CSV table of C-alpha atoms in Angstrom, one decimal:
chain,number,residue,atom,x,y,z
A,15,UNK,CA,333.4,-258.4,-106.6
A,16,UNK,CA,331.9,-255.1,-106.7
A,17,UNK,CA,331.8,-253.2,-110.5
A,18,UNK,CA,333.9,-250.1,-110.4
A,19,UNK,CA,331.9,-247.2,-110.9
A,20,UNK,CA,332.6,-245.2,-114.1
A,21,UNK,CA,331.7,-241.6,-115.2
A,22,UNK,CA,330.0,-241.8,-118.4
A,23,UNK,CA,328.2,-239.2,-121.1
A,24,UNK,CA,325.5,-240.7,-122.4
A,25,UNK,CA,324.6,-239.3,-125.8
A,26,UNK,CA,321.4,-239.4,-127.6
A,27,UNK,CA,318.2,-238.0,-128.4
A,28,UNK,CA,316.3,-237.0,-125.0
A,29,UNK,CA,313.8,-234.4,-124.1
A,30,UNK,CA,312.0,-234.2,-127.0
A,31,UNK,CA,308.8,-236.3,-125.8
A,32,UNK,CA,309.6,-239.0,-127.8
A,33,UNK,CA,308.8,-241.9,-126.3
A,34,UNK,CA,310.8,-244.8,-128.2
A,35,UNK,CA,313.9,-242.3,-127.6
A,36,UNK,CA,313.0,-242.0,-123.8
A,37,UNK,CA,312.2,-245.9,-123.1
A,38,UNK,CA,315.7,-246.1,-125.0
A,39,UNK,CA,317.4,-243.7,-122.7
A,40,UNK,CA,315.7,-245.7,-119.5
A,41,UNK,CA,316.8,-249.4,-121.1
A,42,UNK,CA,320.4,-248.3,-122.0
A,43,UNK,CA,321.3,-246.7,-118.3
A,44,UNK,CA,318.8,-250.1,-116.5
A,45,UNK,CA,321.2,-252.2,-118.4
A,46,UNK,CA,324.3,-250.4,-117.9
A,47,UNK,CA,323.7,-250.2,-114.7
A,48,UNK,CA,322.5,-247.6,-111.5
A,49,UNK,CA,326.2,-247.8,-109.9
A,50,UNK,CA,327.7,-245.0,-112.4
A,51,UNK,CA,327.5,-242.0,-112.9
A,52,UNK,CA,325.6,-240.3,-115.7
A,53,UNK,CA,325.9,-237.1,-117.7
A,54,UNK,CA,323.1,-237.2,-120.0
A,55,UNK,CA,321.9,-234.3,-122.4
A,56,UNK,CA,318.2,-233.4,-123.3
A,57,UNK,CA,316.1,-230.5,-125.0
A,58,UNK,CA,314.5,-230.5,-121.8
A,59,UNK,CA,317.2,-230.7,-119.0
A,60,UNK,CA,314.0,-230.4,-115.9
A,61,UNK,CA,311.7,-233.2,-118.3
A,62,UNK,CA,314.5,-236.0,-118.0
A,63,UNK,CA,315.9,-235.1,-114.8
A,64,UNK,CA,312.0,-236.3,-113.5
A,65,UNK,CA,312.3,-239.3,-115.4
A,66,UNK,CA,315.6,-240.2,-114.2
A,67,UNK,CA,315.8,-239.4,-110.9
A,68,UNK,CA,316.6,-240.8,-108.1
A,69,UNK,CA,317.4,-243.8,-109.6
A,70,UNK,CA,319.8,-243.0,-111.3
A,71,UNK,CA,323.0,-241.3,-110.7
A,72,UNK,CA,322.5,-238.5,-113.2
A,73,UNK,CA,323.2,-234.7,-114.2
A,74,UNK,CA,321.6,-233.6,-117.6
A,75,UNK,CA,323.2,-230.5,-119.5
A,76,UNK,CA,320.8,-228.7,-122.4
A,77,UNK,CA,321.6,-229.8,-125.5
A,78,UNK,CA,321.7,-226.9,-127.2
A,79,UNK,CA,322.4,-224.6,-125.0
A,80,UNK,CA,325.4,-226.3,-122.8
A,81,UNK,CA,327.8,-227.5,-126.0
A,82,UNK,CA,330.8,-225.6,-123.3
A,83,UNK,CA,329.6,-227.8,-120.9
A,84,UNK,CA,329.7,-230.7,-122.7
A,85,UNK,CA,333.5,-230.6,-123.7
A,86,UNK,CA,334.2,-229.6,-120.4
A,87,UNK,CA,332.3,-233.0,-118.9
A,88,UNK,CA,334.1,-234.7,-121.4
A,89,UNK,CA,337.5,-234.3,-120.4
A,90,UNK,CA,336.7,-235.5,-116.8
A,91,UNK,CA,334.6,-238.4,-118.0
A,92,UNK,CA,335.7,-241.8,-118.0
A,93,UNK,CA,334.2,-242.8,-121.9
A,94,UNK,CA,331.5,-241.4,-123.7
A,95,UNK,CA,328.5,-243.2,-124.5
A,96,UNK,CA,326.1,-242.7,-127.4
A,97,UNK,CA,322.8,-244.7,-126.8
A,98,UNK,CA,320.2,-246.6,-129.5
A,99,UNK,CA,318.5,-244.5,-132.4
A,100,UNK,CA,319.3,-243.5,-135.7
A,101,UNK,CA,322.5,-241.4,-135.3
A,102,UNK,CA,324.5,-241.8,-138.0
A,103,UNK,CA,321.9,-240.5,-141.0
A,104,UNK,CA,321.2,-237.4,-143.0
A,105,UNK,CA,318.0,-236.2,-142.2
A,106,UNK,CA,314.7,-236.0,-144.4
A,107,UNK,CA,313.3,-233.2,-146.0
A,108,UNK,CA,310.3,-232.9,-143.8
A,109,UNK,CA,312.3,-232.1,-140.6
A,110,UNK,CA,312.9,-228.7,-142.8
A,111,UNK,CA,316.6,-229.1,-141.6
A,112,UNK,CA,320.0,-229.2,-143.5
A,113,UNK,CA,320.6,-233.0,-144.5
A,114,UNK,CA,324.2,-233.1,-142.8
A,115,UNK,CA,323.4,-231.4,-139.2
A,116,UNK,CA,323.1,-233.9,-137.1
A,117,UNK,CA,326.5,-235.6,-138.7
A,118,UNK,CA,328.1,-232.7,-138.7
A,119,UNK,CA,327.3,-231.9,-134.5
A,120,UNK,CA,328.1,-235.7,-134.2
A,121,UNK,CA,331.8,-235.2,-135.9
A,122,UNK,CA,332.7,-232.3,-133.7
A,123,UNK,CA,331.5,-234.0,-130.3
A,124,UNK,CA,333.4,-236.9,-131.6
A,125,UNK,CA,336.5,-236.0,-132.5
A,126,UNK,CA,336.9,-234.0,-129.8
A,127,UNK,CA,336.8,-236.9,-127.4
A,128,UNK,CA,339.1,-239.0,-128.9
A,129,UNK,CA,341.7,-236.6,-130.1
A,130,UNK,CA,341.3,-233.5,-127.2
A,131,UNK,CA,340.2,-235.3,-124.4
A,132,UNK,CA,341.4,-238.8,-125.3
A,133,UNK,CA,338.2,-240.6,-124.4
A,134,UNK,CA,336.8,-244.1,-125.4
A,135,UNK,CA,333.7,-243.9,-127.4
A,136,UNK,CA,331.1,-246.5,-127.9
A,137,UNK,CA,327.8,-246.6,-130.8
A,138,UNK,CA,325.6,-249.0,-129.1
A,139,UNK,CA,322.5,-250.1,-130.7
A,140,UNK,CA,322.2,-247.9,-133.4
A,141,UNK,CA,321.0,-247.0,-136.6
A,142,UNK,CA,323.7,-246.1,-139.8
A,143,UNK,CA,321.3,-244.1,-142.8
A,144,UNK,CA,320.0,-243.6,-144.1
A,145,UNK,CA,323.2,-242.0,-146.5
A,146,UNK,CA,321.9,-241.0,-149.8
A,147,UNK,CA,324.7,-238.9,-150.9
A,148,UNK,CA,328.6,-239.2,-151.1
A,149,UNK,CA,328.8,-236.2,-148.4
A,150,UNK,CA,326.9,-238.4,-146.1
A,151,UNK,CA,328.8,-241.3,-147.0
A,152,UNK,CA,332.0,-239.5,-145.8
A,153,UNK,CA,330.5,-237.9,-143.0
A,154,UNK,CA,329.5,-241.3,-141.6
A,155,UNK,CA,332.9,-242.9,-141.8
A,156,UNK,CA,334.7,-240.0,-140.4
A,157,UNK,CA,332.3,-240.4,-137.5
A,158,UNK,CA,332.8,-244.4,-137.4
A,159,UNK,CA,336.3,-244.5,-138.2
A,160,UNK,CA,336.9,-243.2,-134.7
A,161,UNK,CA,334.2,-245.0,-132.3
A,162,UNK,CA,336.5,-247.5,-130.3
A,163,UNK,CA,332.5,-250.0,-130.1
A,164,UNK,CA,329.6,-250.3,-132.4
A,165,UNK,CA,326.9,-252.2,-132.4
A,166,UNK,CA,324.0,-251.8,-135.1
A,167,UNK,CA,320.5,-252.5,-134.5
A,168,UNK,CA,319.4,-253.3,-138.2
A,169,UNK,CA,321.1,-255.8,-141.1
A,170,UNK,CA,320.9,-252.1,-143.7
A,171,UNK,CA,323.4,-250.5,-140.9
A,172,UNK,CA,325.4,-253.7,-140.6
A,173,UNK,CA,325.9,-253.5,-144.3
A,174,UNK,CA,325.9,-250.1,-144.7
A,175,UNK,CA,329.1,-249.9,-142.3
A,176,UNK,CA,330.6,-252.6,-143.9
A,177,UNK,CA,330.5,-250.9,-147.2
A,178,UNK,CA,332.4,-247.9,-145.9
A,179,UNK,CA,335.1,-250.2,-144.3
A,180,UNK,CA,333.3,-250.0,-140.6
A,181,UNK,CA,333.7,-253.2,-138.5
A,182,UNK,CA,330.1,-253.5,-136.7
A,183,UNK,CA,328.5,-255.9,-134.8
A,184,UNK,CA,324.4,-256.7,-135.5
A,185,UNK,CA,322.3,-257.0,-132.6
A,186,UNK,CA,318.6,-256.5,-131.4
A,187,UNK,CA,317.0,-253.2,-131.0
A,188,UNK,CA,318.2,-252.2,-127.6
A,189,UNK,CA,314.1,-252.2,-126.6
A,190,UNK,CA,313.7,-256.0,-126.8
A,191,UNK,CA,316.3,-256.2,-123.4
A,192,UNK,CA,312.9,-255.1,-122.1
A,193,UNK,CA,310.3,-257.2,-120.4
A,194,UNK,CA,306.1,-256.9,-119.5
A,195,UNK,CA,307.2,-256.0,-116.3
A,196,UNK,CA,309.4,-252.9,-116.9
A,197,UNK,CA,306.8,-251.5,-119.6
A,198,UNK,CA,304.1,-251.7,-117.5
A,199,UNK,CA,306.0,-250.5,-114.2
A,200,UNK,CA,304.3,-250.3,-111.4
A,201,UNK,CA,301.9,-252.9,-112.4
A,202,UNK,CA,298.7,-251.8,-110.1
A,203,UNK,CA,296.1,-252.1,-112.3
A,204,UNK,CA,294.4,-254.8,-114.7
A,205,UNK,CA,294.1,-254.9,-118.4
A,206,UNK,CA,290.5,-253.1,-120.0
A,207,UNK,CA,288.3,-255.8,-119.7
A,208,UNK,CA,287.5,-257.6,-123.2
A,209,UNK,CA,284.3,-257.9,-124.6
A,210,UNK,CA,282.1,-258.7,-127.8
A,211,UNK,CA,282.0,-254.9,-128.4
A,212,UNK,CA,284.1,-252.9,-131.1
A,213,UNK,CA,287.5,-254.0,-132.0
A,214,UNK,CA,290.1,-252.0,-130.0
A,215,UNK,CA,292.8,-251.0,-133.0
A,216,UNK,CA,295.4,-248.8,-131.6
A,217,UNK,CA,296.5,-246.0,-134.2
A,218,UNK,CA,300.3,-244.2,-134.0
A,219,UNK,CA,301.8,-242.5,-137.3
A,220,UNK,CA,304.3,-240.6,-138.0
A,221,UNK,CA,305.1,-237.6,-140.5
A,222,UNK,CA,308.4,-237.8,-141.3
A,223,UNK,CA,308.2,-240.0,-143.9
A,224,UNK,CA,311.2,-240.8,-146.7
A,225,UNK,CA,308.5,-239.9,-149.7
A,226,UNK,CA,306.5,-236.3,-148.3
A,227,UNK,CA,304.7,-235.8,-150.9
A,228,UNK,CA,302.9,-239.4,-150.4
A,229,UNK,CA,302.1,-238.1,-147.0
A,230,UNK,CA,298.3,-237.0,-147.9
A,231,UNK,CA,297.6,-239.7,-150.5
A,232,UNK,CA,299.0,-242.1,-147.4
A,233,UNK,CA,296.3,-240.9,-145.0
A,234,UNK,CA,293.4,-241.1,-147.3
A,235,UNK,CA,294.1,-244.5,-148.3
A,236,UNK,CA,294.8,-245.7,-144.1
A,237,UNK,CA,291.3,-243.6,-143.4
A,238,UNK,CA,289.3,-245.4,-146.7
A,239,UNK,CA,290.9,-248.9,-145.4
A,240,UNK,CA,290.2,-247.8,-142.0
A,241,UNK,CA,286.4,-247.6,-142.6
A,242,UNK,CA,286.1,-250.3,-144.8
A,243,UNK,CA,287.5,-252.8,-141.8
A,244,UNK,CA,284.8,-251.0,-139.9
A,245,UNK,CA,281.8,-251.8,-142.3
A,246,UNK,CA,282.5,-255.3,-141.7
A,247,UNK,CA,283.9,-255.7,-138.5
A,248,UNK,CA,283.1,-252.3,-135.8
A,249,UNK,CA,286.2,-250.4,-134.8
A,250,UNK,CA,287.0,-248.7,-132.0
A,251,UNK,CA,289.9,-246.9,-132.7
A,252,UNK,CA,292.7,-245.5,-130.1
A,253,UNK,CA,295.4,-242.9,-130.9
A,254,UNK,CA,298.9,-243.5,-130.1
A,255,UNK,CA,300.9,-240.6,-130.4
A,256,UNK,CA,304.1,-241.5,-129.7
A,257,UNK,CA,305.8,-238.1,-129.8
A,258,UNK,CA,303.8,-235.5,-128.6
A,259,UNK,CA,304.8,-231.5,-129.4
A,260,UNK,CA,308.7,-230.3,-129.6
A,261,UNK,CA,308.4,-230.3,-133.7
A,262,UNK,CA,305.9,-229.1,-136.3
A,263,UNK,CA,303.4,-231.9,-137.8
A,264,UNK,CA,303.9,-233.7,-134.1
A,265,UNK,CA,302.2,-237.3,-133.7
A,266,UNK,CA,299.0,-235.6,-132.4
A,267,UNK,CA,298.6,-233.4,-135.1
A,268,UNK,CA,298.3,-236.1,-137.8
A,269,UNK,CA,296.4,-238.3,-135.6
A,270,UNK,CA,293.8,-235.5,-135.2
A,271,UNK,CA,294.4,-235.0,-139.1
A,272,UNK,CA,293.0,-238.9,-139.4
A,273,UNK,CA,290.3,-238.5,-137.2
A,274,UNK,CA,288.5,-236.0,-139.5
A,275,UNK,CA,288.7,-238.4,-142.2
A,276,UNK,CA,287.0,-241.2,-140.0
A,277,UNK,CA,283.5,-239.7,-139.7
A,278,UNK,CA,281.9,-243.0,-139.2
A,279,UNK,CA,284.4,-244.3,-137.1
A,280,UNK,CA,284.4,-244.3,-132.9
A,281,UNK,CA,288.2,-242.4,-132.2
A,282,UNK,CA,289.4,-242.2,-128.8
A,283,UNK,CA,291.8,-239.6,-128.3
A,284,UNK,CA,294.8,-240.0,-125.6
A,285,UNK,CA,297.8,-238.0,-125.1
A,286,UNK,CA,300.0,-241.0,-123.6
A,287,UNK,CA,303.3,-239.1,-121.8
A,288,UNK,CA,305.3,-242.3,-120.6
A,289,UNK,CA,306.2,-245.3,-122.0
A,290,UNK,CA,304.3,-247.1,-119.7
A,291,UNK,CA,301.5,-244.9,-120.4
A,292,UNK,CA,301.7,-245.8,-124.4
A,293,UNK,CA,302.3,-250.0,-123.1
A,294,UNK,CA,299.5,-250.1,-121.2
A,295,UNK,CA,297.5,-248.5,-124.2
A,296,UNK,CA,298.7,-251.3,-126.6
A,297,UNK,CA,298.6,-253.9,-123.6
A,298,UNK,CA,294.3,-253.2,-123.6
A,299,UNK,CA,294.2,-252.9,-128.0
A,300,UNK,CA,293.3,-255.9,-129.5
A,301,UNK,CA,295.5,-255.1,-132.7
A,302,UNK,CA,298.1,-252.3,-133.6
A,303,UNK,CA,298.2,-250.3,-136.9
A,304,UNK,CA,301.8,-248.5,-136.7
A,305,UNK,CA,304.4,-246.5,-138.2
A,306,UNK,CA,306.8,-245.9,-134.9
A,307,UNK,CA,309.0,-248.3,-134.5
A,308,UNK,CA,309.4,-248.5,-130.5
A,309,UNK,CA,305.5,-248.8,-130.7
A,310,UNK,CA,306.4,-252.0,-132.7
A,311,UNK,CA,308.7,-253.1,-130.4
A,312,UNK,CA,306.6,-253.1,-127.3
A,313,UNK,CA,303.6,-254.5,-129.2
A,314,UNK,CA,305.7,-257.6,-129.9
A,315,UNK,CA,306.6,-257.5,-126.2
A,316,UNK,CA,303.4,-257.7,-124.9
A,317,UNK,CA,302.3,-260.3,-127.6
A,318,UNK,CA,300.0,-257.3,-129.4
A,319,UNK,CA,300.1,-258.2,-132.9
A,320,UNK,CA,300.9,-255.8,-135.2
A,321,UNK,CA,299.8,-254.3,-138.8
A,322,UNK,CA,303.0,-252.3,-140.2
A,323,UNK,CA,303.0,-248.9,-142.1
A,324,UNK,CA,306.9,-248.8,-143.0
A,325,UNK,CA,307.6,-245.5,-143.4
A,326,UNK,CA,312.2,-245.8,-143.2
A,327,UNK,CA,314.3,-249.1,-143.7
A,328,UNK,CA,314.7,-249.7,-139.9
A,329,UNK,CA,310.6,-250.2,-139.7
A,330,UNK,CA,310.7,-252.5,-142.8
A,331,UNK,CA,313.6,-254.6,-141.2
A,332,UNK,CA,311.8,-254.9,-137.9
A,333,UNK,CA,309.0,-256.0,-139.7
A,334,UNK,CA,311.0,-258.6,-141.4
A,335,UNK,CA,312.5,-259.6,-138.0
A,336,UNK,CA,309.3,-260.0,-136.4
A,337,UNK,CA,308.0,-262.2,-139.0
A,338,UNK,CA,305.4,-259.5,-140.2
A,339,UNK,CA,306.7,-259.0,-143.5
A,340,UNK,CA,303.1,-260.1,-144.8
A,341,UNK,CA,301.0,-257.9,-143.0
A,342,UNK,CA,303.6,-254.6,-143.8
A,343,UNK,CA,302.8,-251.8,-146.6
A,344,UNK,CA,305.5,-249.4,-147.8
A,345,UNK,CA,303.4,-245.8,-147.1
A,346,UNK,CA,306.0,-244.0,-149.2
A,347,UNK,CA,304.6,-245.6,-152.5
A,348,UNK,CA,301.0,-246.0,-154.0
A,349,UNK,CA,298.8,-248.8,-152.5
A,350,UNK,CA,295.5,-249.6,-152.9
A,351,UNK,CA,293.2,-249.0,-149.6
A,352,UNK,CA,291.9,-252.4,-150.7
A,353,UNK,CA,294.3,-254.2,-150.1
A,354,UNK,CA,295.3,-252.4,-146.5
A,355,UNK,CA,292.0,-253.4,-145.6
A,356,UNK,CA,292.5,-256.7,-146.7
A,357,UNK,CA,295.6,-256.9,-144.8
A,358,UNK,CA,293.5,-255.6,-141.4
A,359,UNK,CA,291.2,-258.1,-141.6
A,360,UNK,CA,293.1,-261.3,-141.8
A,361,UNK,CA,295.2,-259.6,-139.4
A,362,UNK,CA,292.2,-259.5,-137.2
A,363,UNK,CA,291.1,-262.7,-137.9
A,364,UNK,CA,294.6,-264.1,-136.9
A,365,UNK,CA,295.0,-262.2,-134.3
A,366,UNK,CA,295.7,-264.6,-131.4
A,367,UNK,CA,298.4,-266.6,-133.3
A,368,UNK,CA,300.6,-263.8,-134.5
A,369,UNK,CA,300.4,-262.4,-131.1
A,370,UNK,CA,301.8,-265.5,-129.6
A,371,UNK,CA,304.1,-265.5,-133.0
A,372,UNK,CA,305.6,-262.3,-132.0
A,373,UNK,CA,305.8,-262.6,-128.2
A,374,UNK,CA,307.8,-265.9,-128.9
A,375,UNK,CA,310.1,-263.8,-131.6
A,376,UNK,CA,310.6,-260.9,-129.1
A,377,UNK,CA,311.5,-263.6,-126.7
A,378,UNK,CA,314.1,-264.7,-128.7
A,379,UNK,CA,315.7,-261.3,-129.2
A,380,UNK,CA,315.7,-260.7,-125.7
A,381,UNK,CA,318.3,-263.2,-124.9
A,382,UNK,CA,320.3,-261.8,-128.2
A,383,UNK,CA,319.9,-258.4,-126.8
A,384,UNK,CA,321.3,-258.8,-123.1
A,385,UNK,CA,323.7,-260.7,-124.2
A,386,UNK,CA,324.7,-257.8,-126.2
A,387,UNK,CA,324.3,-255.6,-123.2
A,388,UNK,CA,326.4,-258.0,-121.0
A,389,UNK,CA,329.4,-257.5,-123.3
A,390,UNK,CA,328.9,-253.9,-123.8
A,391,UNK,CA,328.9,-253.9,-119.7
A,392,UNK,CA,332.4,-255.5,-119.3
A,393,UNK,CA,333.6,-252.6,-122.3
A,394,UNK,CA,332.4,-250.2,-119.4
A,395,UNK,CA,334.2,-251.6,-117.2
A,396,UNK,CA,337.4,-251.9,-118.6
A,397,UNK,CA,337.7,-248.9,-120.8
């Protein structure tokens, strides 16, 4: 039988050169499916058209710019979509932004749909907080209270909605639908060869942090530990910015910010653009050291073991999920460099079987996570 095609707007949080929120943007409309058709919106309407295209069926309005646009395609759409990522949160003081903004955007576009245009909407795969505050409390289940589908990447959403009188369903990051084979896409080349040389320790961080003022403190200590795994086993260590310009303080910045503080240590700077760019990075690193949580995700993916700086409550989850609660430190509070290094060694030393360890986990959540899809698939369909 052949699937009716549907026109959808797909929400979310493209264009910026993130590449977790890009790869999400490619899972979500791989799994949903080339045969509809796709209004997405970006920063950078010409940057995701050229990731898009021509697979996909797709027109992309600006974000900000295109709002008129946006209410217009959503009264001849067929549902509205919005698509993985921590949507339903106030933000943190380092983005410099008012806490409610993105809530506040999300409760117009939202309300119009339902009650103007009389659209299904779906949450799929995504984040709820964090919600310090009673305004952001009621915010949220405004938003919620009117979302026909959710589903909730993390156990502190699940609760989280469920506290506010939300009915949500828990599932996998939508990421771990993934496979080798679509990270590393087209797969013409072979992995850096291995040999008895330096340890390859691939490096991606993060400044938006829950704690800012633990943000200098946090990079002294990850530099001290840094060169203390060095003194006793040689480094090599490879940046991993996973979000490169669009916002001040980007993942470049603070990677080049580390590198002054590792003298003594060999850094190889990259400026990875694609996700398949930043897999194939992690693919040739013998271990990860990372704050990003779509880093994480792919690690695990291609059995790349992992050494966690948990930075929000969706990175300390995922670290629970993946069985690396042990080799995780909290970068918002004091910690001894001691004991990071500590942590990077056994880590090193262990290397092979909490690689296997996490491939076998992410292959696990695979299965959870397109089963997940295959349901949201037939809400598609029938909405």
């Amino acid at each position: 039988m052949t699937t009716p095609s549907r026109r959808v707007v797909f929400l979310g949080t493209h264009g910026q050169y993130n590449i977790g929120d890009e790869l999400l943007l490619e899972t979500f409309l791989t799994q949903l499916g080339s045969e509809h058709r796709y209004l997405v919106n970006s920063y950078d309407p010409d940057f995701t058209r050229a990731q898009l295209r021509p697979r996909f069926d797709v027109k992309v309005i600006d974000t900000g710019a295109d709002r008129l646009r946006l209410l217009r395609a959503l009264r001849g759409a067929d549902l509205l979509v919005f698509g993985g990522g921590s949507i339903i949160k106030e933000l943190y003081a380092s983005t410099g932004r008012n806490p409610y903004s993105t809530l506040a955007m999300i409760l117009g576009v939202v309300t119009f749909a339902r009650r103007i245009a009389r659209k299904p909407v779906a949450m799929l795969n995504i984040g709820v907080g964090p919600l310090r505050t009673p305004t952001g409390l009621w915010l949220a289940r405004r938003i919620l209270s009117q979302v026909d589908l959710i589903t909730v990447r993390d156990q502190k959403s699940f609760d989280t909605c469920r506290e506010i009188g939300i009915d949500a369903t828990l599932v996998p990051d939508a990421v771990f639908s993934t496979d080798e084979e679509f990270l590393l896409r087209p797969v013409d080349d072979e992995p850096a060869p291995r040999s008895d040389g330096p340890l390859r320790v691939a490096v991606n961080l993060n400044f938006d942090i829950e704690n800012p003022e633990a943000w200098e403190p946090f990079l002294d200590r990850l530099a001290a530990a840094l060169k203390s795994v060095h003194a006793r086993h040689p480094l090599e260590v490879h940046s991993l910015p996973m979000q490169i310009g669009f916002k001040d303080h980007d993942d470049v910045e603070v990677l080049d910010a580390l590198a002054g503080r590792l003298a003594s240590v060999p850094f190889v700077r990259h400026e990875p653009r694609t996700h398949v760019d930043a897999a194939r990075l992690i693919r040739d690193s013998d271990v990860l050291v990372s704050e990003r949580l779509h880093a994480t995700v792919m690690a695990s993916i291609l059995g790349v073991p992992s050494f966690v700086l948990a930075y929000d409550v969706k990175v300390r989850e995922l670290a629970q999920t993946l069985g690396l609660d042990d080799r995780t430190i909290d970068i918002n509070q004091p910690f001894e460099a001691s004991a990071l290094a500590d942590g990077l060694l056994d880590l090193i030393e262990q290397r092979d079987a909490v690689g296997a360890a996490v491939s076998a986990r992410s292959a696990e959540l695979r299965a959870s996570a397109r089963t997940s899809f295959a349901r949201a698939l037939r809400w598609v369909e029938s909405a």
